[in-house]
Amino acid sequence: MADDTSLARAAQQRPGILAAGLLVAGVVPFMAGLLGLYALLGVGMPYVGFFFLLYWAGILHQDLSEFLPALMGAAGGLALGWLLLTLPVAHGLAGQAAAGLILAAILFCFMRGHLRMLCNNAMMLFLIVGTIPDLHADKTIAQMLASLAVGAGYMGAIAILIHGLRAVIARRNENTGQ
């Protein structure tokens, strides 16, 4: 059960009604632009990029210091999923043993907090995505990585623009004494 402090903090973090309405209105052109970019580039599986958007923009609140670890972890998770699926098929029992050892090493690093740029929550989330049987990562890994790159690049560029505009506005307000 949440205490009064955590409830108050959650209420302070929620956008107001007008801000939430503007955010919803902004989602439509944002998503249209992203879907248009996927179509223009001929990149399929956009849900991989959307999953990155949910993780970095939604859960990590567009924290620029977390962008690179989230991107590297996501790409690493997809690649690890691909390895876990393909090594046993390509190399039999030896491949299965290698896949198990690689997974154990990654989990060890994740649990110990080592190699945080790669072995992080994003890696674990995208490992799950990369091993969903219906996605056939063994055949679609290149498309999954391309989708991740498009989604991350688009969101990253927009986030940098937004953060830059906020900094300019803050400096302008400081200079005018507001």
mmCIF file of C-alpha atoms in Angstrom:
data_model
loop_
_atom_site.group_PDB
_atom_site.id
_atom_site.type_symbol
_atom_site.label_atom_id
_atom_site.label_comp_id
_atom_site.label_asym_id
_atom_site.label_seq_id
_atom_site.Cartn_x
_atom_site.Cartn_y
_atom_site.Cartn_z
ATOM 1 C CA MET A 1 0.000 0.000 0.000
ATOM 2 C CA ALA A 2 1.320 3.445 -0.924
ATOM 3 C CA ASP A 3 1.956 6.022 1.758
ATOM 4 C CA ASP A 4 0.774 9.637 1.590
ATOM 5 C CA THR A 5 4.201 10.877 0.456
ATOM 6 C CA SER A 6 4.369 8.562 -2.561
ATOM 7 C CA LEU A 7 0.774 9.432 -3.520
ATOM 8 C CA ALA A 8 1.539 13.150 -3.315
ATOM 9 C CA ARG A 9 4.702 12.700 -5.374
ATOM 10 C CA ALA A 10 2.766 10.764 -8.038
ATOM 11 C CA ALA A 11 0.126 13.494 -8.176
ATOM 12 C CA GLN A 12 2.834 16.161 -8.636
ATOM 13 C CA GLN A 13 4.385 14.225 -11.528
ATOM 14 C CA ARG A 14 1.128 13.938 -13.473
ATOM 15 C CA PRO A 15 0.605 16.574 -16.155
ATOM 16 C CA GLY A 16 -2.337 18.905 -15.795
ATOM 17 C CA ILE A 17 -5.439 18.473 -17.926
ATOM 18 C CA LEU A 18 -4.348 21.007 -20.563
ATOM 19 C CA ALA A 19 -0.806 19.601 -20.723
ATOM 20 C CA ALA A 20 -2.140 16.034 -21.053
ATOM 21 C CA GLY A 21 -4.483 17.153 -23.844
ATOM 22 C CA LEU A 22 -1.624 18.849 -25.681
ATOM 23 C CA LEU A 23 0.539 15.748 -25.271
ATOM 24 C CA VAL A 24 -2.219 13.561 -26.728
ATOM 25 C CA ALA A 25 -2.660 15.995 -29.614
ATOM 26 C CA GLY A 26 1.096 15.912 -30.223
ATOM 27 C CA VAL A 27 1.167 12.120 -30.379
ATOM 28 C CA VAL A 28 -0.794 12.069 -33.638
ATOM 29 C CA PRO A 29 1.703 14.024 -35.789
ATOM 30 C CA PHE A 30 4.618 12.387 -33.947
ATOM 31 C CA MET A 31 3.375 8.889 -34.776
ATOM 32 C CA ALA A 32 2.408 9.903 -38.307
ATOM 33 C CA GLY A 33 5.963 11.157 -38.829
ATOM 34 C CA LEU A 34 7.465 7.986 -37.415
ATOM 35 C CA LEU A 35 5.222 5.683 -39.448
ATOM 36 C CA GLY A 36 5.976 7.784 -42.533
ATOM 37 C CA LEU A 37 9.697 7.408 -41.873
ATOM 38 C CA TYR A 38 9.331 3.626 -41.566
ATOM 39 C CA ALA A 39 7.427 3.568 -44.875
ATOM 40 C CA LEU A 40 9.889 5.904 -46.607
ATOM 41 C CA LEU A 41 12.856 3.789 -45.509
ATOM 42 C CA GLY A 42 11.064 0.507 -46.198
ATOM 43 C CA VAL A 43 11.706 -0.749 -42.663
ATOM 44 C CA GLY A 44 9.205 -3.236 -41.287
ATOM 45 C CA MET A 45 8.459 -4.424 -37.774
ATOM 46 C CA PRO A 46 7.866 -0.894 -36.418
ATOM 47 C CA TYR A 47 6.675 -2.328 -33.118
ATOM 48 C CA VAL A 48 10.319 -2.970 -32.184
ATOM 49 C CA GLY A 49 10.966 0.773 -32.458
ATOM 50 C CA PHE A 50 7.696 1.499 -30.634
ATOM 51 C CA PHE A 51 8.809 -0.766 -27.799
ATOM 52 C CA PHE A 52 11.997 1.294 -27.499
ATOM 53 C CA LEU A 53 9.883 4.463 -27.422
ATOM 54 C CA LEU A 54 7.776 3.042 -24.625
ATOM 55 C CA TYR A 55 10.853 2.086 -22.643
ATOM 56 C CA TRP A 56 13.045 5.155 -23.088
ATOM 57 C CA ALA A 57 10.462 7.902 -23.547
ATOM 58 C CA GLY A 58 7.751 6.487 -21.311
ATOM 59 C CA ILE A 59 9.526 4.630 -18.536
ATOM 60 C CA LEU A 60 12.831 6.539 -18.492
ATOM 61 C CA HIS A 61 11.127 9.900 -19.234
ATOM 62 C CA GLN A 62 13.478 10.757 -22.121
ATOM 63 C CA ASP A 63 16.464 10.959 -19.810
ATOM 64 C CA LEU A 64 19.221 11.827 -22.281
ATOM 65 C CA SER A 65 21.854 10.237 -20.046
ATOM 66 C CA GLU A 66 19.958 6.934 -20.363
ATOM 67 C CA PHE A 67 19.530 7.043 -24.149
ATOM 68 C CA LEU A 68 22.787 5.319 -25.130
ATOM 69 C CA PRO A 69 22.559 2.597 -22.451
ATOM 70 C CA ALA A 70 18.923 1.966 -23.448
ATOM 71 C CA LEU A 71 19.840 1.763 -27.130
ATOM 72 C CA MET A 72 22.878 -0.445 -26.571
ATOM 73 C CA GLY A 73 20.950 -2.673 -24.188
ATOM 74 C CA ALA A 74 18.060 -2.963 -26.641
ATOM 75 C CA ALA A 75 20.344 -3.866 -29.550
ATOM 76 C CA GLY A 76 22.290 -6.233 -27.304
ATOM 77 C CA GLY A 77 19.097 -7.915 -26.142
ATOM 78 C CA LEU A 78 17.934 -8.490 -29.714
ATOM 79 C CA ALA A 79 21.356 -9.824 -30.684
ATOM 80 C CA LEU A 80 21.469 -12.069 -27.622
ATOM 81 C CA GLY A 81 18.009 -13.418 -28.446
ATOM 82 C CA TRP A 82 19.209 -14.158 -31.972
ATOM 83 C CA LEU A 83 22.295 -15.946 -30.632
ATOM 84 C CA LEU A 84 20.261 -18.022 -28.200
ATOM 85 C CA LEU A 85 17.994 -19.119 -31.042
ATOM 86 C CA THR A 86 20.611 -19.738 -33.726
ATOM 87 C CA LEU A 87 23.622 -21.201 -31.915
ATOM 88 C CA PRO A 88 21.901 -24.466 -30.928
ATOM 89 C CA VAL A 89 20.446 -24.912 -34.423
ATOM 90 C CA ALA A 90 23.738 -24.198 -36.175
ATOM 91 C CA HIS A 91 26.069 -26.076 -33.824
ATOM 92 C CA GLY A 92 23.955 -28.634 -31.983
ATOM 93 C CA LEU A 93 24.909 -29.487 -28.438
ATOM 94 C CA ALA A 94 28.059 -27.324 -28.557
ATOM 95 C CA GLY A 95 25.951 -24.365 -29.688
ATOM 96 C CA GLN A 96 23.446 -25.023 -26.933
ATOM 97 C CA ALA A 97 26.250 -25.099 -24.357
ATOM 98 C CA ALA A 98 27.762 -21.891 -25.761
ATOM 99 C CA ALA A 99 24.363 -20.172 -25.704
ATOM 100 C CA GLY A 100 23.868 -21.232 -22.092
ATOM 101 C CA LEU A 101 27.294 -19.939 -21.069
ATOM 102 C CA ILE A 102 26.761 -16.617 -22.873
ATOM 103 C CA LEU A 103 23.368 -16.194 -21.220
ATOM 104 C CA ALA A 104 24.817 -17.058 -17.803
ATOM 105 C CA ALA A 105 27.610 -14.499 -18.255
ATOM 106 C CA ILE A 106 25.146 -11.797 -19.316
ATOM 107 C CA LEU A 107 22.823 -12.556 -16.405
ATOM 108 C CA PHE A 108 25.775 -12.492 -14.007
ATOM 109 C CA CYS A 109 26.812 -9.053 -15.285
ATOM 110 C CA PHE A 110 23.216 -7.802 -15.156
ATOM 111 C CA MET A 111 22.675 -8.980 -11.597
ATOM 112 C CA ARG A 112 26.026 -7.629 -10.397
ATOM 113 C CA GLY A 113 25.585 -4.289 -12.156
ATOM 114 C CA HIS A 114 28.636 -4.813 -14.371
ATOM 115 C CA LEU A 115 28.818 -3.505 -17.948
ATOM 116 C CA ARG A 116 25.745 -1.332 -17.305
ATOM 117 C CA MET A 117 26.012 0.286 -20.720
ATOM 118 C CA LEU A 118 24.993 -3.071 -22.202
ATOM 119 C CA CYS A 119 23.716 -5.366 -19.449
ATOM 120 C CA ASN A 120 20.705 -3.406 -18.246
ATOM 121 C CA ASN A 121 16.915 -3.497 -18.115
ATOM 122 C CA ALA A 122 16.663 -2.616 -21.804
ATOM 123 C CA MET A 123 18.742 -5.670 -22.661
ATOM 124 C CA MET A 124 16.497 -7.922 -20.602
ATOM 125 C CA LEU A 125 13.320 -6.447 -22.115
ATOM 126 C CA PHE A 126 14.574 -6.735 -25.679
ATOM 127 C CA LEU A 127 15.908 -10.221 -25.014
ATOM 128 C CA ILE A 128 12.311 -11.175 -24.279
ATOM 129 C CA VAL A 129 11.138 -9.472 -27.475
ATOM 130 C CA GLY A 130 13.908 -11.096 -29.495
ATOM 131 C CA THR A 131 12.909 -14.566 -28.371
ATOM 132 C CA ILE A 132 9.179 -14.319 -29.059
ATOM 133 C CA PRO A 133 8.715 -17.317 -31.358
ATOM 134 C CA ASP A 134 6.273 -15.601 -33.734
ATOM 135 C CA LEU A 135 8.823 -12.867 -34.518
ATOM 136 C CA HIS A 136 11.328 -15.394 -35.944
ATOM 137 C CA ALA A 137 14.385 -13.407 -34.837
ATOM 138 C CA ASP A 138 16.577 -16.035 -36.456
ATOM 139 C CA LYS A 139 15.317 -14.728 -39.817
ATOM 140 C CA THR A 140 14.321 -11.136 -38.992
ATOM 141 C CA ILE A 141 17.168 -9.869 -36.778
ATOM 142 C CA ALA A 142 18.347 -7.329 -39.374
ATOM 143 C CA GLN A 143 14.831 -5.941 -39.726
ATOM 144 C CA MET A 144 14.397 -5.822 -35.950
ATOM 145 C CA LEU A 145 17.662 -3.906 -35.530
ATOM 146 C CA ALA A 146 16.730 -1.533 -38.365
ATOM 147 C CA SER A 147 13.354 -0.883 -36.735
ATOM 148 C CA LEU A 148 15.078 -0.189 -33.427
ATOM 149 C CA ALA A 149 17.477 2.229 -35.135
ATOM 150 C CA VAL A 150 14.670 4.133 -36.870
ATOM 151 C CA GLY A 151 12.557 4.424 -33.713
ATOM 152 C CA ALA A 152 15.495 5.367 -31.492
ATOM 153 C CA GLY A 153 16.921 7.826 -34.021
ATOM 154 C CA TYR A 154 13.586 9.550 -34.531
ATOM 155 C CA MET A 155 12.764 9.771 -30.835
ATOM 156 C CA GLY A 156 16.313 10.730 -29.913
ATOM 157 C CA ALA A 157 16.386 13.568 -32.431
ATOM 158 C CA ILE A 158 13.046 14.922 -31.252
ATOM 159 C CA ALA A 159 14.062 14.623 -27.588
ATOM 160 C CA ILE A 160 17.305 16.501 -28.241
ATOM 161 C CA LEU A 161 15.299 19.205 -30.023
ATOM 162 C CA ILE A 162 12.831 19.460 -27.132
ATOM 163 C CA HIS A 163 15.601 19.573 -24.505
ATOM 164 C CA GLY A 164 17.407 22.246 -26.542
ATOM 165 C CA LEU A 165 14.261 24.352 -26.847
ATOM 166 C CA ARG A 166 13.649 24.060 -23.102
ATOM 167 C CA ALA A 167 17.213 25.237 -22.421
ATOM 168 C CA VAL A 168 16.811 28.225 -24.766
ATOM 169 C CA ILE A 169 13.517 29.175 -23.118
ATOM 170 C CA ALA A 170 15.042 28.829 -19.642
ATOM 171 C CA ARG A 171 18.003 31.044 -20.597
ATOM 172 C CA ARG A 172 15.677 33.591 -22.158
ATOM 173 C CA ASN A 173 13.552 33.647 -18.999
ATOM 174 C CA GLU A 174 16.675 34.092 -16.849
ATOM 175 C CA ASN A 175 17.887 36.980 -19.008
ATOM 176 C CA THR A 176 14.532 38.755 -18.912
ATOM 177 C CA GLY A 177 14.164 38.220 -15.168
ATOM 178 C CA GLN A 178 11.006 36.127 -15.343
#
